[in-house]
mmCIF file of C-alpha atoms and ligand atoms in Angstrom:
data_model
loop_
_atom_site.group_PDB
_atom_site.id
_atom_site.type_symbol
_atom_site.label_atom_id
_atom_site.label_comp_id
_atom_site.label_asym_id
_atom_site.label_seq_id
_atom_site.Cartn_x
_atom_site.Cartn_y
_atom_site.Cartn_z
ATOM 1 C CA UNK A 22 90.845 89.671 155.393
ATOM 2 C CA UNK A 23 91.665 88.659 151.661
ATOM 3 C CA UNK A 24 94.124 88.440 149.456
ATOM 4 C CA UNK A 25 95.672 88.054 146.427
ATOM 5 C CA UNK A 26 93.953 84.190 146.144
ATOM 6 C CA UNK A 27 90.689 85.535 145.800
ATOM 7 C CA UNK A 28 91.117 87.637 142.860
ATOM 8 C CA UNK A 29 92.578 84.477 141.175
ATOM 9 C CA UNK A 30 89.731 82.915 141.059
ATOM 10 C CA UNK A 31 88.672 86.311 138.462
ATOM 11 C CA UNK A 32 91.736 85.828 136.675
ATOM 12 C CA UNK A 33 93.708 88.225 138.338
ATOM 13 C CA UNK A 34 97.497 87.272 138.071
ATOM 14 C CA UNK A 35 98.767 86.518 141.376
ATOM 15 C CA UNK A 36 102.483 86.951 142.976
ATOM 16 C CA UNK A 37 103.952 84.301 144.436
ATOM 17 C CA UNK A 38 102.273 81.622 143.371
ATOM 18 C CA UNK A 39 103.624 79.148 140.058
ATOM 19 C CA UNK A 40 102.941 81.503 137.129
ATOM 20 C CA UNK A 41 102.688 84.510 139.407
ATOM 21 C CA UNK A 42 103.740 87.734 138.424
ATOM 22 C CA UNK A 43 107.165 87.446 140.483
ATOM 23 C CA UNK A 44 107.683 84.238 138.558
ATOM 24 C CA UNK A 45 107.366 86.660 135.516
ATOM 25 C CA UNK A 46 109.727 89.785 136.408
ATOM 26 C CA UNK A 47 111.716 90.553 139.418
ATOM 27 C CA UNK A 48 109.490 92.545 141.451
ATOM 28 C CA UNK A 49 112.981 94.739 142.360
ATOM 29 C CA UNK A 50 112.149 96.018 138.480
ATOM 30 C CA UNK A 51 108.940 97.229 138.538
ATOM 31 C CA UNK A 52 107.533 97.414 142.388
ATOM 32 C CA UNK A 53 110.068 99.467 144.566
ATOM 33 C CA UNK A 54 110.669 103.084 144.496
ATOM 34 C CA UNK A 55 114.163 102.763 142.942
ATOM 35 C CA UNK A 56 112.675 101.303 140.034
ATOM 36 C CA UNK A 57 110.591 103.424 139.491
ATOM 37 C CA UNK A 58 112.981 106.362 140.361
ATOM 38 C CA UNK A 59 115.593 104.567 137.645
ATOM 39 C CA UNK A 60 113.097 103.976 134.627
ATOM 40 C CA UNK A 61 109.147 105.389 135.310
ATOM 41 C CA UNK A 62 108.202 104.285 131.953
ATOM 42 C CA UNK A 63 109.258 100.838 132.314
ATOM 43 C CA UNK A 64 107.370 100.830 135.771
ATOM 44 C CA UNK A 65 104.288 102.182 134.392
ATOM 45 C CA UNK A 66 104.006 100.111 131.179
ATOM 46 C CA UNK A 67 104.156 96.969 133.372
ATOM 47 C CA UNK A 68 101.442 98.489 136.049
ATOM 48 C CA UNK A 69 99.208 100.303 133.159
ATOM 49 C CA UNK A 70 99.428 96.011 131.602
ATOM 50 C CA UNK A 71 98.017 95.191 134.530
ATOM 51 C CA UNK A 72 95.608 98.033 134.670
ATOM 52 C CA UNK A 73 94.238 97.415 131.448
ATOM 53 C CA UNK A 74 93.877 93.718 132.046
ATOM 54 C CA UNK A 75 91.993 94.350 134.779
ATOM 55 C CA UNK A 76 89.196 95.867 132.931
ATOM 56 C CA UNK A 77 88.535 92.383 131.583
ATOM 57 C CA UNK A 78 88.120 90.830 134.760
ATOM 58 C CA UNK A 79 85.094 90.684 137.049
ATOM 59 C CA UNK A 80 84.037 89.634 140.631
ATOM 60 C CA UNK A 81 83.568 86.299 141.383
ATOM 61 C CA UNK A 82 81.112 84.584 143.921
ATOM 62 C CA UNK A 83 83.732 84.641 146.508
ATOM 63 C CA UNK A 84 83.698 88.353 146.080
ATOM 64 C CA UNK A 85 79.748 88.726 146.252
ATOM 65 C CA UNK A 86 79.724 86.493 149.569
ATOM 66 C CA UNK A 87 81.939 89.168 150.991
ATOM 67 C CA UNK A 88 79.863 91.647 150.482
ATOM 68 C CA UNK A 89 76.763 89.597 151.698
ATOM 69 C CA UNK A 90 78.367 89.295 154.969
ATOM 70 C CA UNK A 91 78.707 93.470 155.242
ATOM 71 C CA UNK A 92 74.821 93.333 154.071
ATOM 72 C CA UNK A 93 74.081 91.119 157.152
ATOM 73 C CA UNK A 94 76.360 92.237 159.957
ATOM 74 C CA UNK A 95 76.675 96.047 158.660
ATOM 75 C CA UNK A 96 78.895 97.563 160.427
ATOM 76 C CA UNK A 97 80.305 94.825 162.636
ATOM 77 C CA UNK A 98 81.977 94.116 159.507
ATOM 78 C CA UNK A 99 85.166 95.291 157.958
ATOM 79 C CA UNK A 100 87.186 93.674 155.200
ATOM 80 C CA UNK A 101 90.968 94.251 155.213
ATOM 81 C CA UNK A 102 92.123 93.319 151.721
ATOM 82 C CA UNK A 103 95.617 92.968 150.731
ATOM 83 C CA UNK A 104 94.600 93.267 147.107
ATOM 84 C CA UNK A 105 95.016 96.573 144.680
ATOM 85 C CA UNK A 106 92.027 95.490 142.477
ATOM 86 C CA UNK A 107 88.629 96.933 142.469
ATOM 87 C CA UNK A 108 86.494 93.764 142.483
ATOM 88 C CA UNK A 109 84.902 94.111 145.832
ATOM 89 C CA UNK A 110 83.896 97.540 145.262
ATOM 90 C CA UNK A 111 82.448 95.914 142.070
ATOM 91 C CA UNK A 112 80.961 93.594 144.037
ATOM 92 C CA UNK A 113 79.011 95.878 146.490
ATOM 93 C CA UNK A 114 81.906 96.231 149.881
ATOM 94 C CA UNK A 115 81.670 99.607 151.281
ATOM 95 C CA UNK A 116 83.545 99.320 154.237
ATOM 96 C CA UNK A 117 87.118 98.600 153.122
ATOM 97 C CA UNK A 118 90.677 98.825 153.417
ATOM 98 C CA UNK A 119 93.333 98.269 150.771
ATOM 99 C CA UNK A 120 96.409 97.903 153.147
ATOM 100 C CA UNK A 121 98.684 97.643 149.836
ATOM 101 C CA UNK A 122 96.953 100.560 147.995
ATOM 102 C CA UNK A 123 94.726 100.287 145.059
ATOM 103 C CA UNK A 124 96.024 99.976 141.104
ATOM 104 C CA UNK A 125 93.561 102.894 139.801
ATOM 105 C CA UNK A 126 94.598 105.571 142.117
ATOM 106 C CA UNK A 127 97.181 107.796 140.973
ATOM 107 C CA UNK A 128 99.686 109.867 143.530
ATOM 108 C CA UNK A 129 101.287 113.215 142.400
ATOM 109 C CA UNK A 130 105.076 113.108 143.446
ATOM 110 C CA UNK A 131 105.075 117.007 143.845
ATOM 111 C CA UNK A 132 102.047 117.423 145.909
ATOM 112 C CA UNK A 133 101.286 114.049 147.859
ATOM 113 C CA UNK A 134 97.668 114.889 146.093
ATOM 114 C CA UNK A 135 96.165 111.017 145.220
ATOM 115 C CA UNK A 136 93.617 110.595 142.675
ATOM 116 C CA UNK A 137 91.570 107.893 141.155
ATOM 117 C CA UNK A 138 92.107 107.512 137.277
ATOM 118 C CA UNK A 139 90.532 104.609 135.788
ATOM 119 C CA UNK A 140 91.329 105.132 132.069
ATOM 120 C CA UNK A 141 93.384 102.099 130.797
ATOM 121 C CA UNK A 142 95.348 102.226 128.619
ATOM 122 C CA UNK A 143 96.179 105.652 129.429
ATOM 123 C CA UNK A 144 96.860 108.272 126.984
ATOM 124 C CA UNK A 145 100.234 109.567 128.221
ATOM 125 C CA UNK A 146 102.916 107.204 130.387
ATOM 126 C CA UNK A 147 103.564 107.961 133.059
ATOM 127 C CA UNK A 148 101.038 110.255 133.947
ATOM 128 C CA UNK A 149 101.233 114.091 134.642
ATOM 129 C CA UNK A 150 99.319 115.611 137.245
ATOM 130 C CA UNK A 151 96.112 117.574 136.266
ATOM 131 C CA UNK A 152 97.139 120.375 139.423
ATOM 132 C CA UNK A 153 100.861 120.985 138.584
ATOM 133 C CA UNK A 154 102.073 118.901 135.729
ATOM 134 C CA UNK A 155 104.264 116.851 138.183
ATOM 135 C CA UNK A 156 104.653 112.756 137.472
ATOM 136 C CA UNK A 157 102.350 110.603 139.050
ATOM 137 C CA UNK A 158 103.313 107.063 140.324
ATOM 138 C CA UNK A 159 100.856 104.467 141.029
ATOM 139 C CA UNK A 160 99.479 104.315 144.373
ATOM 140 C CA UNK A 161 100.485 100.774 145.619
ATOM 141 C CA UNK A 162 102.913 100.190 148.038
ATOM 142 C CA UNK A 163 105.871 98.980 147.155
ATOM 143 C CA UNK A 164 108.612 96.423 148.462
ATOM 144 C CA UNK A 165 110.761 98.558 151.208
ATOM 145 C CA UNK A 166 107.496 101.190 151.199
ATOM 146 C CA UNK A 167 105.395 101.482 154.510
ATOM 147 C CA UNK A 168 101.665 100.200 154.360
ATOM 148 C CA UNK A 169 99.155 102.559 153.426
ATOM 149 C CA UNK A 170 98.628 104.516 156.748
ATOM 150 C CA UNK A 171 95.127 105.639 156.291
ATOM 151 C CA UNK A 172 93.990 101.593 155.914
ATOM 152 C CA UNK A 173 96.083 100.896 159.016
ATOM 153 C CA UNK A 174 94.115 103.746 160.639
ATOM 154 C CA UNK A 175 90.786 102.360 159.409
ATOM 155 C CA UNK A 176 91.289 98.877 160.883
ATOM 156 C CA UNK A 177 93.024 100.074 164.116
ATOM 157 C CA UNK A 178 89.380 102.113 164.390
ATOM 158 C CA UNK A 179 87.246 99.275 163.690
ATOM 159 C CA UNK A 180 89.196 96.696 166.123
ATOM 160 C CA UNK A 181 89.009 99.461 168.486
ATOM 161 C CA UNK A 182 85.276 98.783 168.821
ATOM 162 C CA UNK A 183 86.319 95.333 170.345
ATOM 163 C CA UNK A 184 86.973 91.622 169.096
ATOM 164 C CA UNK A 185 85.537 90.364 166.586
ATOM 165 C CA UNK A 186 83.280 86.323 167.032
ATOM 166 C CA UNK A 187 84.744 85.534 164.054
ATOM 167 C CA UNK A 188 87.655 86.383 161.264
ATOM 168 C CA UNK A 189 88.379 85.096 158.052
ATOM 169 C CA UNK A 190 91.183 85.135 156.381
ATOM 170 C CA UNK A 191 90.567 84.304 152.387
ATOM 171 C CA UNK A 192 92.545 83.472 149.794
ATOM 172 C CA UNK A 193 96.198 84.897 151.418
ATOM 173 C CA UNK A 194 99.004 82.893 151.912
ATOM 174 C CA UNK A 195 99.645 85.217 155.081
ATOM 175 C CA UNK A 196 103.661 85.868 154.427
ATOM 176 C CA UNK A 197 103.159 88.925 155.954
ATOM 177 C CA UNK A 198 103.734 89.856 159.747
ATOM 178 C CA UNK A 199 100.796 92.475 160.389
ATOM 179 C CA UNK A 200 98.327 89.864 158.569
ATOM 180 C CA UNK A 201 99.187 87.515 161.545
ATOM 181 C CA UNK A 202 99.391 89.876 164.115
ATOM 182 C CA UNK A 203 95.630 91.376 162.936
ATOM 183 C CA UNK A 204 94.008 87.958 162.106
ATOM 184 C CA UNK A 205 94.979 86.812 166.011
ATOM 185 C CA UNK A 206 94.433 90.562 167.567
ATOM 186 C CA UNK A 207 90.442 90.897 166.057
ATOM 187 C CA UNK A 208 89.501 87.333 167.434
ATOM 188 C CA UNK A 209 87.603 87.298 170.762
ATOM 189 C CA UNK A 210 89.253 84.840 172.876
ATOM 190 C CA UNK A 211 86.131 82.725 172.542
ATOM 191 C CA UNK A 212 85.892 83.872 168.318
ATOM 192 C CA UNK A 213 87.120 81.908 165.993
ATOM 193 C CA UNK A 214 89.422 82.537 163.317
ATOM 194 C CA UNK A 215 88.432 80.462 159.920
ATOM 195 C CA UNK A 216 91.424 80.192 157.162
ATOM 196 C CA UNK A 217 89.554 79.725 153.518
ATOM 197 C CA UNK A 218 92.791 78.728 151.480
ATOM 198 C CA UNK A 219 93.547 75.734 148.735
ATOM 199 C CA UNK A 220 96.664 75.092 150.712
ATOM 200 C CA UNK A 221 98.121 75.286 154.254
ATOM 201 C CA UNK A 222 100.000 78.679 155.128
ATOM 202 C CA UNK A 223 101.700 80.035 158.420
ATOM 203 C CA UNK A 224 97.991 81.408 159.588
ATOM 204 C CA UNK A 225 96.974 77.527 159.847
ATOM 205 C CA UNK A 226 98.323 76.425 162.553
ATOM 206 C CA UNK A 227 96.588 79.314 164.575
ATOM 207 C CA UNK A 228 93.292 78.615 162.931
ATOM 208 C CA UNK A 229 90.721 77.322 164.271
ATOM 209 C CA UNK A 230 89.114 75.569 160.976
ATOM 210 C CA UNK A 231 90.830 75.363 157.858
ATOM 211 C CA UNK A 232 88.205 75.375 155.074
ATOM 212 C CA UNK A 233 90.503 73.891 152.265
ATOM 213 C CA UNK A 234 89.073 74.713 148.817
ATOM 214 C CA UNK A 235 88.458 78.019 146.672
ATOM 215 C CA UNK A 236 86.895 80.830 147.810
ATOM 216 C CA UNK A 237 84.294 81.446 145.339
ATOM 217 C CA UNK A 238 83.477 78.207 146.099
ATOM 218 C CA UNK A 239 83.259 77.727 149.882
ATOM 219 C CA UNK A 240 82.254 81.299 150.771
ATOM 220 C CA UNK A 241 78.751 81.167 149.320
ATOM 221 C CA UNK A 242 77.980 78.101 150.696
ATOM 222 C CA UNK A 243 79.012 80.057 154.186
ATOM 223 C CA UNK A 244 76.320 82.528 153.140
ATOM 224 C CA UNK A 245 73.963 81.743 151.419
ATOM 225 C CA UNK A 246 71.528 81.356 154.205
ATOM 226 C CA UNK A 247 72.479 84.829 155.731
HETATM 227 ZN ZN1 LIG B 324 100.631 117.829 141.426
#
C-alpha cells in the first residue's frame, strides 16, 4: 500500500504535509463536488496545474522496487495506492489499484462514461465529452465522495485469495480508516506488516517494524537481492 509520501520523493506535491497542497488552498475549493458544481473552471485550472506538472516528474527507485516485488511474487502481489499519479505504471506495476482515482482519467457527468486523457495542458477547460458534448470532471475522488468502487472490488478479490506473509505500507501517513482496516485484514496472523515512513503515524503502533527513512531509499535495499 502507498501513498502520497512516495511520490514526494518525485516531486509530486503532497497534502498534508508542511508545504502540501492543503497548506496551499482549502481543499473545500477545489476537491469536493460542490466546488466543482459552484466554479468547474476554477476546479479544473487547479487539477489541469497539477496535471501538467506532472508531466515533469518521473518514478523514483522507491517506485521501481515496487514493481520488482510484482516481478518476483507475480501475482501474490497487489499494490493498493492511495495516489492519483501515474508513476508506478511508469515504473512497470500492472496489478494496481488507485483507491482515490487517477488525475489523467476523465469522467463524463452525462454518461458515467470514464476516459483516460493525458494531454496537459488541455486545449479546452473543463473538458467536453468526445460522445455527447457533456462536461467532464476529473476522476479523483473527492472529500465527502465514496472510494472508487471498482479498486475496492479489486483488493476485496485479491485478499479473498487469503492473507498475505507480509504488507507494506509506504510512504502514507495512514489518516484514513479503510487503510488501517486493510493493512491489519491482508496480514496472516503469523505475516508481518512493515511501515516504510520518515515519521511515526497511527499504522505504527500496529506494525511490526517501522523502517524509518525514505522510500526510494529503503525499498531497494529490501529488493535488490529479489
Ligand atoms: Zn458523454
Amino acid at each position: 500500500m502507498t501513498g502520497a509520501g512516495v511520490s514526494a520523493e518525485s516531486g509530486v506535491a503532497t497534502f498534508r504535509d508542511s508545504g502540501g497542497l492543503w497548506k496551499q488552498i482549502d481543499p473545500m475549493k477545489v476537491a469536493t463536488p460542490e466546488a466543482f458544481e459552484a466554479d468547474p473552471r476554477f476546479v479544473w485550472e487547479w487539477y489541469d496545474k497539477r496535471r501538467t506538472q506532472l508531466k515533469d516528474c518521473s518514478p523514483n527507485p522507491g517506485h521501481y522496487a515496487v514493481a520488482a516485488m510484482e516481478k518476483a511474487k507475480d501475482d501474490g502481489f497487489f499494490l493498493l495506492t492511495q495516489n492519483v499519479d501515474d508513476l508506478h505504471e511508469r515504473a512497470g506495476s500492472l496489478r494496481l489499484a488507485h483507491i482515490h482515482g487517477k488525475i489523467y482519467e476523465v469522467q463524463c457527468l452525462q454518461e458515467g462514461v470514464i476516459r483516460e486523457d493525458r494531454r496537459a495542458p488541455l486545449p479546452e477547460l473543463p473538458p467536453r465529452c468526445p460522445n455527447c458534448g457533456a462536461m467532464e470532471r476529473p476522476n479523483v475522488v473527492w472529500f465527502g465522495e465514496q472510494i472508487d468502487q471498482n479498486a475496492v472490488l479489486a483488493t476485496e478479490s485479491f485478499l479473498s485469495q487469503g492473507e498475505v506473509d507480509v504488507v507494506f505500507v509506504i510512504g502514507t501517513e495512514a489518516s484514513f480508516g479503510y487503510i488501517i482496516d486493510w493493512a491489519q485484514r491482508a496480514r496472516h496472523p503469523k505475516g508481518a506488516l512493515i511501515e516504510v515512513n520518515p515519521g511515526r503515524t497511527t499504522l505504527t503502533p500496529y506494525a511490526d517494524l517501522h523502517l524509518q527513512g525514505k522510500s526510494g531509499e529503503i525499498l531497494p535495499l529490501l529488493t535488490q537481492n529479489l
